[in-house]
N, CA and C atoms as an extended XYZ file, in Angstrom:
417
Properties=species:S:1:pos:R:3:atomname:S:1:resname:S:1:resid:I:1 pbc="F F F"
N        90.883      -21.655       73.976 N   PRO     1
C        90.145      -21.631       75.226 CA  PRO     1
C        88.860      -20.829       75.104 C   PRO     1
N        87.782      -21.391       75.591 N   ALA     2
C        86.484      -20.721       75.584 CA  ALA     2
C        85.612      -21.357       76.657 C   ALA     2
N        84.732      -20.540       77.252 N   PHE     3
C        83.831      -21.075       78.266 CA  PHE     3
C        82.543      -20.270       78.283 C   PHE     3
N        81.524      -20.885       78.816 N   SER     4
C        80.257      -20.217       79.058 CA  SER     4
C        79.606      -20.901       80.251 C   SER     4
N        79.155      -20.090       81.213 N   ALA     5
C        78.547      -20.647       82.416 CA  ALA     5
C        77.418      -19.742       82.885 C   ALA     5
N        76.513      -20.312       83.674 N   ASN     6
C        75.419      -19.525       84.242 CA  ASN     6
C        75.143      -20.015       85.661 C   ASN     6
N        74.144      -19.416       86.300 N   ARG     7
C        73.753      -19.827       87.655 CA  ARG     7
C        72.682      -20.905       87.556 C   ARG     7
N        72.769      -21.913       88.410 N   SER     8
C        71.737      -22.947       88.430 CA  SER     8
C        70.653      -22.642       89.456 C   SER     8
N        70.877      -21.621       90.269 N   SER     9
C        69.890      -21.225       91.276 CA  SER     9
C        70.039      -19.735       91.565 C   SER     9
N        69.031      -19.157       92.205 N   ALA    10
C        69.074      -17.736       92.548 CA  ALA    10
C        70.168      -17.490       93.587 C   ALA    10
N        70.607      -16.240       93.682 N   LEU    11
C        71.703      -15.862       94.570 CA  LEU    11
C        71.382      -14.528       95.223 C   LEU    11
N        71.619      -14.411       96.515 N   ASN    12
C        71.448      -13.137       97.211 CA  ASN    12
C        72.719      -12.311       97.079 C   ASN    12
N        72.578      -11.081       96.636 N   ILE    13
C        73.695      -10.150       96.528 CA  ILE    13
C        73.501       -9.088       97.606 C   ILE    13
N        74.527       -8.873       98.410 N   SER    14
C        74.426       -7.907       99.503 CA  SER    14
C        75.169       -6.625       99.143 C   SER    14
N        75.318       -5.755      100.133 N   SER    15
C        76.032       -4.504       99.907 CA  SER    15
C        77.541       -4.703       99.975 C   SER    15
N        77.983       -5.926      100.188 N   THR    16
C        79.410       -6.233      100.192 CA  THR    16
C        79.785       -6.828       98.845 C   THR    16
N        80.806       -6.271       98.213 N   ASN    17
C        81.262       -6.768       96.919 CA  ASN    17
C        81.622       -8.250       97.053 C   ASN    17
N        80.959       -9.098       96.277 N   GLN    18
C        81.188      -10.533       96.410 CA  GLN    18
C        81.398      -11.188       95.058 C   GLN    18
N        82.149      -12.269       95.068 N   THR    19
C        82.385      -13.031       93.853 CA  THR    19
C        81.114      -13.793       93.489 C   THR    19
N        80.735      -13.700       92.223 N   VAL    20
C        79.599      -14.459       91.721 CA  VAL    20
C        80.152      -15.720       91.059 C   VAL    20
N        79.751      -16.856       91.567 N   VAL    21
C        80.191      -18.124       90.984 CA  VAL    21
C        79.087      -18.615       90.056 C   VAL    21
N        79.412      -18.741       88.799 N   PHE    22
C        78.491      -19.263       87.792 CA  PHE    22
C        78.747      -20.770       87.743 C   PHE    22
N        77.909      -21.524       88.427 N   ASN    23
C        78.207      -22.932       88.701 CA  ASN    23
C        77.723      -23.922       87.650 C   ASN    23
N        76.905      -23.507       86.717 N   ALA    24
C        76.409      -24.413       85.676 CA  ALA    24
C        77.149      -24.124       84.372 C   ALA    24
N        78.034      -25.003       83.997 N   VAL    25
C        78.883      -24.801       82.821 CA  VAL    25
C        78.210      -25.339       81.565 C   VAL    25
N        78.092      -24.490       80.556 N   THR    26
C        77.548      -24.894       79.259 CA  THR    26
C        78.638      -25.537       78.416 C   THR    26
N        79.785      -24.861       78.309 N   HIS    27
C        80.962      -25.447       77.679 CA  HIS    27
C        82.209      -24.847       78.330 C   HIS    27
N        83.305      -25.588       78.269 N   ASN    28
C        84.533      -25.177       78.938 CA  ASN    28
C        85.721      -25.797       78.213 C   ASN    28
N        85.954      -25.316       77.000 N   GLN    29
C        87.025      -25.863       76.175 CA  GLN    29
C        88.377      -25.569       76.819 C   GLN    29
N        89.098      -26.595       77.160 N   GLY    30
C        90.392      -26.452       77.817 CA  GLY    30
C        90.301      -26.493       79.336 C   GLY    30
N        89.090      -26.477       79.883 N   SER    31
C        88.865      -26.550       81.340 CA  SER    31
C        89.574      -25.447       82.107 C   SER    31
N        89.512      -24.216       81.599 N   HIS    32
C        90.186      -23.087       82.250 CA  HIS    32
C        89.249      -22.279       83.142 C   HIS    32
N        87.959      -22.598       83.118 N   TYR    33
C        86.998      -21.956       84.021 CA  TYR    33
C        86.661      -22.923       85.154 C   TYR    33
N        86.638      -22.408       86.388 N   SER    34
C        86.292      -23.236       87.545 CA  SER    34
C        84.890      -22.889       88.024 C   SER    34
N        83.990      -23.853       87.992 N   ASN    35
C        82.620      -23.590       88.449 CA  ASN    35
C        82.493      -23.683       89.975 C   ASN    35
N        83.594      -23.899       90.671 N   SER    36
C        83.567      -23.873       92.139 CA  SER    36
C        84.111      -22.553       92.696 C   SER    36
N        85.013      -21.893       91.950 N   THR    37
C        85.576      -20.609       92.409 CA  THR    37
C        85.068      -19.422       91.589 C   THR    37
N        84.549      -19.684       90.379 N   GLY    38
C        84.108      -18.608       89.498 CA  GLY    38
C        85.235      -17.956       88.723 C   GLY    38
N        86.413      -18.548       88.746 N   LYS    39
C        87.585      -17.951       88.093 CA  LYS    39
C        87.885      -18.599       86.744 C   LYS    39
N        88.194      -17.738       85.767 N   PHE    40
C        88.759      -18.193       84.503 CA  PHE    40
C        90.247      -17.884       84.568 C   PHE    40
N        91.096      -18.883       84.315 N   THR    41
C        92.548      -18.694       84.341 CA  THR    41
C        93.083      -18.781       82.916 C   THR    41
N        93.741      -17.719       82.483 N   ALA    42
C        94.266      -17.644       81.116 CA  ALA    42
C        95.400      -18.654       80.933 C   ALA    42
N        95.288      -19.527       79.933 N   PRO    43
C        96.354      -20.507       79.700 CA  PRO    43
C        97.560      -19.898       78.983 C   PRO    43
N        97.320      -18.848       78.196 N   VAL    44
C        98.398      -18.181       77.453 CA  VAL    44
C        98.169      -16.671       77.496 C   VAL    44
N        99.213      -15.913       77.289 N   SER    45
C        99.099      -14.455       77.230 CA  SER    45
C        98.445      -14.046       75.922 C   SER    45
N        97.656      -12.983       75.969 N   GLY    46
C        97.006      -12.486       74.763 CA  GLY    46
C        95.749      -11.712       75.085 C   GLY    46
N        94.945      -11.483       74.044 N   LEU    47
C        93.692      -10.762       74.200 CA  LEU    47
C        92.538      -11.744       74.367 C   LEU    47
N        91.635      -11.416       75.281 N   TYR    48
C        90.475      -12.249       75.571 CA  TYR    48
C        89.216      -11.384       75.537 C   TYR    48
N        88.134      -11.965       75.064 N   PHE    49
C        86.834      -11.311       75.112 CA  PHE    49
C        86.050      -11.914       76.263 C   PHE    49
N        85.417      -11.039       77.070 N   PHE    50
C        84.563      -11.495       78.167 CA  PHE    50
C        83.232      -10.778       78.111 C   PHE    50
N        82.217      -11.471       78.564 N   SER    51
C        80.895      -10.889       78.687 CA  SER    51
C        80.250      -11.491       79.936 C   SER    51
N        79.560      -10.637       80.692 N   ALA    52
C        78.869      -11.110       81.888 CA  ALA    52
C        77.564      -10.361       82.025 C   ALA    52
N        76.579      -11.025       82.577 N   GLY    53
C        75.287      -10.390       82.788 CA  GLY    53
C        74.626      -10.929       84.039 C   GLY    53
N        73.925      -10.039       84.723 N   ILE    54
C        73.194      -10.433       85.920 CA  ILE    54
C        71.813       -9.802       85.866 C   ILE    54
N        70.796      -10.626       85.999 N   GLY    55
C        69.431      -10.136       86.103 CA  GLY    55
C        69.062      -10.040       87.564 C   GLY    55
N        68.434       -8.943       87.942 N   VAL    56
C        68.147       -8.710       89.351 CA  VAL    56
C        66.654       -8.553       89.595 C   VAL    56
N        66.214       -9.117       90.687 N   GLN    57
C        64.858       -8.900       91.176 CA  GLN    57
C        65.019       -7.970       92.363 C   GLN    57
N        64.602       -6.724       92.203 N   ASN    58
C        64.885       -5.685       93.183 CA  ASN    58
C        63.598       -5.226       93.847 C   ASN    58
N        63.530       -5.302       95.168 N   GLY    59
C        62.337       -4.894       95.881 CA  GLY    59
C        62.490       -3.594       96.634 C   GLY    59
N        63.536       -2.829       96.368 N   SER    60
C        63.786       -1.580       97.086 CA  SER    60
C        63.864       -0.416       96.120 C   SER    60
N        63.560        0.771       96.596 N   ASN    61
C        63.597        1.966       95.755 CA  ASN    61
C        65.020        2.440       95.491 C   ASN    61
N        65.268        2.839       94.262 N   SER    62
C        66.498        3.525       93.865 CA  SER    62
C        67.764        2.820       94.332 C   SER    62
N        67.846        1.570       94.099 N   ARG    63
C        69.046        0.814       94.449 CA  ARG    63
C        69.860        0.554       93.189 C   ARG    63
N        71.167        0.452       93.350 N   TYR    64
C        72.054        0.271       92.216 CA  TYR    64
C        72.805       -1.042       92.352 C   TYR    64
N        72.804       -1.803       91.272 N   LEU    65
C        73.575       -3.035       91.200 CA  LEU    65
C        74.834       -2.735       90.396 C   LEU    65
N        75.977       -3.127       90.923 N   VAL    66
C        77.256       -2.930       90.251 CA  VAL    66
C        77.879       -4.293       90.017 C   VAL    66
N        78.331       -4.539       88.785 N   ILE    67
C        79.103       -5.749       88.525 CA  ILE    67
C        80.423       -5.340       87.888 C   ILE    67
N        81.438       -6.146       88.118 N   SER    68
C        82.744       -5.867       87.528 CA  SER    68
C        83.481       -7.168       87.282 C   SER    68
N        84.355       -7.141       86.298 N   LEU    69
C        85.290       -8.226       86.073 CA  LEU    69
C        86.630       -7.723       86.564 C   LEU    69
N        87.299       -8.537       87.355 N   GLN    70
C        88.589       -8.110       87.873 CA  GLN    70
C        89.540       -9.284       87.953 C   GLN    70
N        90.831       -8.965       88.104 N   THR    71
C        91.876       -9.988       88.144 CA  THR    71
C        92.459      -10.125       89.543 C   THR    71
N        91.658       -9.811       90.545 N   SER    72
C        92.113       -9.918       91.930 CA  SER    72
C        90.950      -10.352       92.807 C   SER    72
N        91.259      -11.089       93.862 N   ASP    73
C        90.234      -11.458       94.827 CA  ASP    73
C        89.849      -10.278       95.711 C   ASP    73
N        90.723       -9.281       95.793 N   SER    74
C        90.446       -8.096       96.615 CA  SER    74
C        89.375       -7.240       95.963 C   SER    74
N        88.554       -6.602       96.775 N   ASN    75
C        87.479       -5.762       96.247 CA  ASN    75
C        88.028       -4.544       95.535 C   ASN    75
N        87.492       -4.269       94.362 N   TYR    76
C        87.796       -3.087       93.563 CA  TYR    76
C        89.258       -3.018       93.114 C   TYR    76
N        89.963       -4.118       93.134 N   THR    77
C        91.369       -4.125       92.731 CA  THR    77
C        91.502       -4.785       91.369 C   THR    77
N        92.298       -4.171       90.512 N   ASP    78
C        92.571       -4.707       89.174 CA  ASP    78
C        91.287       -4.930       88.383 C   ASP    78
N        90.432       -3.915       88.367 N   MET    79
C        89.172       -4.006       87.635 CA  MET    79
C        89.420       -3.889       86.140 C   MET    79
N        88.780       -4.757       85.373 N   LEU    80
C        88.903       -4.765       83.923 CA  LEU    80
C        87.718       -4.077       83.268 C   LEU    80
N        86.531       -4.465       83.658 N   LEU    81
C        85.287       -3.922       83.109 CA  LEU    81
C        84.316       -3.730       84.262 C   LEU    81
N        83.490       -2.706       84.180 N   THR    82
C        82.497       -2.515       85.231 CA  THR    82
C        81.223       -1.913       84.644 C   THR    82
N        80.118       -2.147       85.301 N   GLY    83
C        78.837       -1.599       84.879 CA  GLY    83
C        77.951       -1.373       86.082 C   GLY    83
N        76.983       -0.467       85.940 N   ARG    84
C        76.101       -0.114       87.053 CA  ARG    84
C        74.702        0.115       86.491 C   ARG    84
N        73.701       -0.385       87.205 N   SER    85
C        72.327       -0.223       86.764 CA  SER    85
C        71.446        0.021       87.978 C   SER    85
N        70.326        0.695       87.764 N   SER    86
C        69.417        0.960       88.872 CA  SER    86
C        68.037        0.412       88.555 C   SER    86
N        67.297        0.140       89.612 N   ALA    87
C        65.908       -0.281       89.484 CA  ALA    87
C        65.100        0.529       90.478 C   ALA    87
N        63.986        1.052       90.040 N   ILE    88
C        63.127        1.844       90.910 CA  ILE    88
C        61.818        1.102       91.080 C   ILE    88
N        61.427        0.905       92.293 N   ASP    89
C        60.232        0.145       92.617 CA  ASP    89
C        59.150        1.096       93.123 C   ASP    89
N        58.036        1.133       92.453 N   THR    90
C        56.935        1.977       92.916 CA  THR    90
C        55.839        1.122       93.532 C   THR    90
N        55.528        0.024       92.922 N   THR    91
C        54.584       -0.938       93.503 CA  THR    91
C        55.052       -2.324       93.120 C   THR    91
N        55.234       -3.176       94.091 N   GLY    92
C        55.668       -4.536       93.792 CA  GLY    92
C        57.149       -4.625       93.534 C   GLY    92
N        57.540       -5.624       92.795 N   THR    93
C        58.944       -5.907       92.539 CA  THR    93
C        59.330       -5.470       91.135 C   THR    93
N        60.525       -4.932       91.013 N   THR    94
C        61.057       -4.490       89.729 CA  THR    94
C        62.150       -5.452       89.277 C   THR    94
N        62.191       -5.728       87.999 N   TYR    95
C        63.233       -6.569       87.437 CA  TYR    95
C        64.114       -5.708       86.549 C   TYR    95
N        65.411       -5.943       86.621 N   ASP    96
C        66.358       -5.179       85.834 CA  ASP    96
C        67.544       -6.079       85.529 C   ASP    96
N        68.405       -5.626       84.671 N   GLY    97
C        69.591       -6.399       84.343 CA  GLY    97
C        70.747       -5.501       83.997 C   GLY    97
N        71.929       -6.011       84.185 N   ILE    98
C        73.133       -5.278       83.819 CA  ILE    98
C        74.076       -6.226       83.095 C   ILE    98
N        74.677       -5.734       82.031 N   TYR    99
C        75.513       -6.562       81.174 CA  TYR    99
C        76.769       -5.793       80.817 C   TYR    99
N        77.909       -6.461       80.825 N   ILE   100
C        79.168       -5.845       80.440 CA  ILE   100
C        79.895       -6.779       79.489 C   ILE   100
N        80.699       -6.202       78.608 N   SER   101
C        81.518       -7.003       77.707 CA  SER   101
C        82.679       -6.160       77.215 C   SER   101
N        83.745       -6.822       76.833 N   GLY   102
C        84.894       -6.108       76.302 CA  GLY   102
C        86.077       -7.024       76.084 C   GLY   102
N        87.115       -6.462       75.489 N   VAL   103
C        88.353       -7.174       75.193 CA  VAL   103
C        89.405       -6.719       76.197 C   VAL   103
N        90.080       -7.671       76.815 N   VAL   104
C        91.104       -7.336       77.805 CA  VAL   104
C        92.365       -8.160       77.574 C   VAL   104
N        93.532       -7.556       77.814 N   PRO   105
C        94.789       -8.310       77.719 CA  PRO   105
C        95.053       -9.050       79.027 C   PRO   105
N        95.464      -10.296       78.918 N   LEU   106
C        95.822      -11.094       80.095 CA  LEU   106
C        97.182      -11.744       79.866 C   LEU   106
N        97.892      -11.982       80.946 N   THR   107
C        99.113      -12.760       80.877 CA  THR   107
C        98.783      -14.192       81.279 C   THR   107
N        99.631      -15.117       80.877 N   ALA   108
C        99.402      -16.526       81.208 CA  ALA   108
C        99.288      -16.696       82.720 C   ALA   108
N        98.321      -17.493       83.148 N   ASN   109
C        98.028      -17.810       84.546 CA  ASN   109
C        97.343      -16.687       85.321 C   ASN   109
N        97.003      -15.593       84.657 N   GLN   110
C        96.221      -14.539       85.309 CA  GLN   110
C        94.753      -14.970       85.285 C   GLN   110
N        94.025      -14.708       86.370 N   PHE   111
C        92.624      -15.124       86.408 CA  PHE   111
C        91.697      -13.919       86.330 C   PHE   111
N        90.448      -14.198       85.930 N   VAL   112
C        89.394      -13.192       85.864 CA  VAL   112
C        88.176      -13.772       86.566 C   VAL   112
N        87.508      -12.937       87.361 N   LEU   113
C        86.271      -13.342       88.008 CA  LEU   113
C        85.285      -12.186       87.994 C   LEU   113
N        84.038      -12.496       88.293 N   CYS   114
C        82.969      -11.502       88.299 CA  CYS   114
C        82.583      -11.191       89.737 C   CYS   114
N        82.495       -9.894       90.053 N   LYS   115
C        82.072       -9.452       91.388 CA  LYS   115
C        80.774       -8.660       91.240 C   LYS   115
N        79.966       -8.657       92.290 N   ALA   116
C        78.708       -7.898       92.266 CA  ALA   116
C        78.393       -7.384       93.657 C   ALA   116
N        77.696       -6.258       93.685 N   GLU   117
C        77.209       -5.715       94.958 CA  GLU   117
C        76.020       -4.806       94.723 C   GLU   117
N        75.206       -4.660       95.748 N   MET   118
C        74.127       -3.678       95.760 CA  MET   118
C        74.609       -2.476       96.555 C   MET   118
N        74.478       -1.302       95.968 N   GLU   119
C        74.853       -0.080       96.674 CA  GLU   119
C        73.735        0.351       97.623 C   GLU   119
N        73.989        1.358       98.399 N   ASN   120
C        73.014        1.962       99.321 CA  ASN   120
C        72.594        1.009      100.428 C   ASN   120
N        73.528        0.186      100.899 N   SER   121
C        73.270       -0.737      102.017 CA  SER   121
C        72.013       -1.565      101.798 C   SER   121
N        71.900       -2.133      100.643 N   SER   122
C        70.727       -2.905      100.290 CA  SER   122
C        71.142       -4.319       99.912 C   SER   122
N        70.175       -5.116       99.539 N   ALA   123
C        70.425       -6.469       99.060 CA  ALA   123
C        69.394       -6.784       97.988 C   ALA   123
N        69.681       -7.787       97.183 N   CYS   124
C        68.743       -8.172       96.133 CA  CYS   124
C        68.882       -9.654       95.868 C   CYS   124
N        67.953      -10.181       95.116 N   VAL   125
C        68.022      -11.563       94.663 CA  VAL   125
C        68.357      -11.541       93.182 C   VAL   125
N        69.416      -12.253       92.827 N   VAL   126
C        69.829      -12.355       91.431 CA  VAL   126
C        69.143      -13.576       90.842 C   VAL   126
N        68.492      -13.385       89.710 N   SER   127
C        67.759      -14.456       89.051 CA  SER   127
C        68.719      -15.440       88.388 C   SER   127
N        68.510      -16.716       88.607 N   ASP   128
C        69.394      -17.719       88.047 CA  ASP   128
C        69.329      -17.811       86.529 C   ASP   128
N        68.173      -17.612       85.954 N   LYS   129
C        68.003      -17.797       84.507 CA  LYS   129
C        68.661      -16.706       83.675 C   LYS   129
N        68.938      -15.550       84.281 N   SER   130
C        69.479      -14.436       83.493 CA  SER   130
C        70.889      -14.045       83.907 C   SER   130
N        71.621      -14.973       84.497 N   CYS   131
C        73.011      -14.714       84.902 CA  CYS   131
C        73.955      -15.545       84.031 C   CYS   131
N        74.971      -14.894       83.475 N   PHE   132
C        75.921      -15.629       82.668 CA  PHE   132
C        77.302      -14.987       82.718 C   PHE   132
N        78.307      -15.787       82.426 N   PHE   133
C        79.693      -15.341       82.328 CA  PHE   133
C        80.303      -16.161       81.204 C   PHE   133
N        80.868      -15.502       80.210 N   THR   134
C        81.427      -16.200       79.068 CA  THR   134
C        82.710      -15.504       78.607 C   THR   134
N        83.579      -16.248       77.984 N   GLY   135
C        84.817      -15.660       77.490 CA  GLY   135
C        85.518      -16.589       76.517 C   GLY   135
N        86.428      -15.986       75.751 N   TYR   136
C        87.229      -16.780       74.828 CA  TYR   136
C        88.493      -16.037       74.423 C   TYR   136
N        89.477      -16.794       74.019 N   PHE   137
C        90.782      -16.285       73.584 CA  PHE   137
C        90.663      -15.733       72.163 C   PHE   137
N        91.168      -14.535       71.953 N   ILE   138
C        91.153      -13.923       70.617 CA  ILE   138
C        92.482      -14.175       69.902 C   ILE   138
N        93.547      -13.910       70.581 N   GLY   139
C        94.863      -14.108       69.970 CA  GLY   139
C        95.922      -13.237       70.575 C   GLY   139
């Protein structure tokens, strides 16, 4: 099992932790990634490698973008990997990106999805060209 997907259009990220659906699939061996829900469902138990990245166009000062991979639809529950990045805007718009990757154990039929939020009661536009979610079975 292996998949790679990205965004086909820009996405607004708010201060509420939300699932990021990577709707443009590059490859999806075994069809275990859903481009309608954003979930990868493990077909077998074992170790999996995941990587996700989000590029942000940030128009506010000192705002933080947080992304995480988790195995629950609930916010901040069963987090596997997380990352946080900031962008500071002095004049005009600032572009930044955050990327996470790692190896995680999953049981068969457990799913993984990517969540994102802007801290400090802010919002941002996520660039479609620099957003990706990929993973594969190690063994």
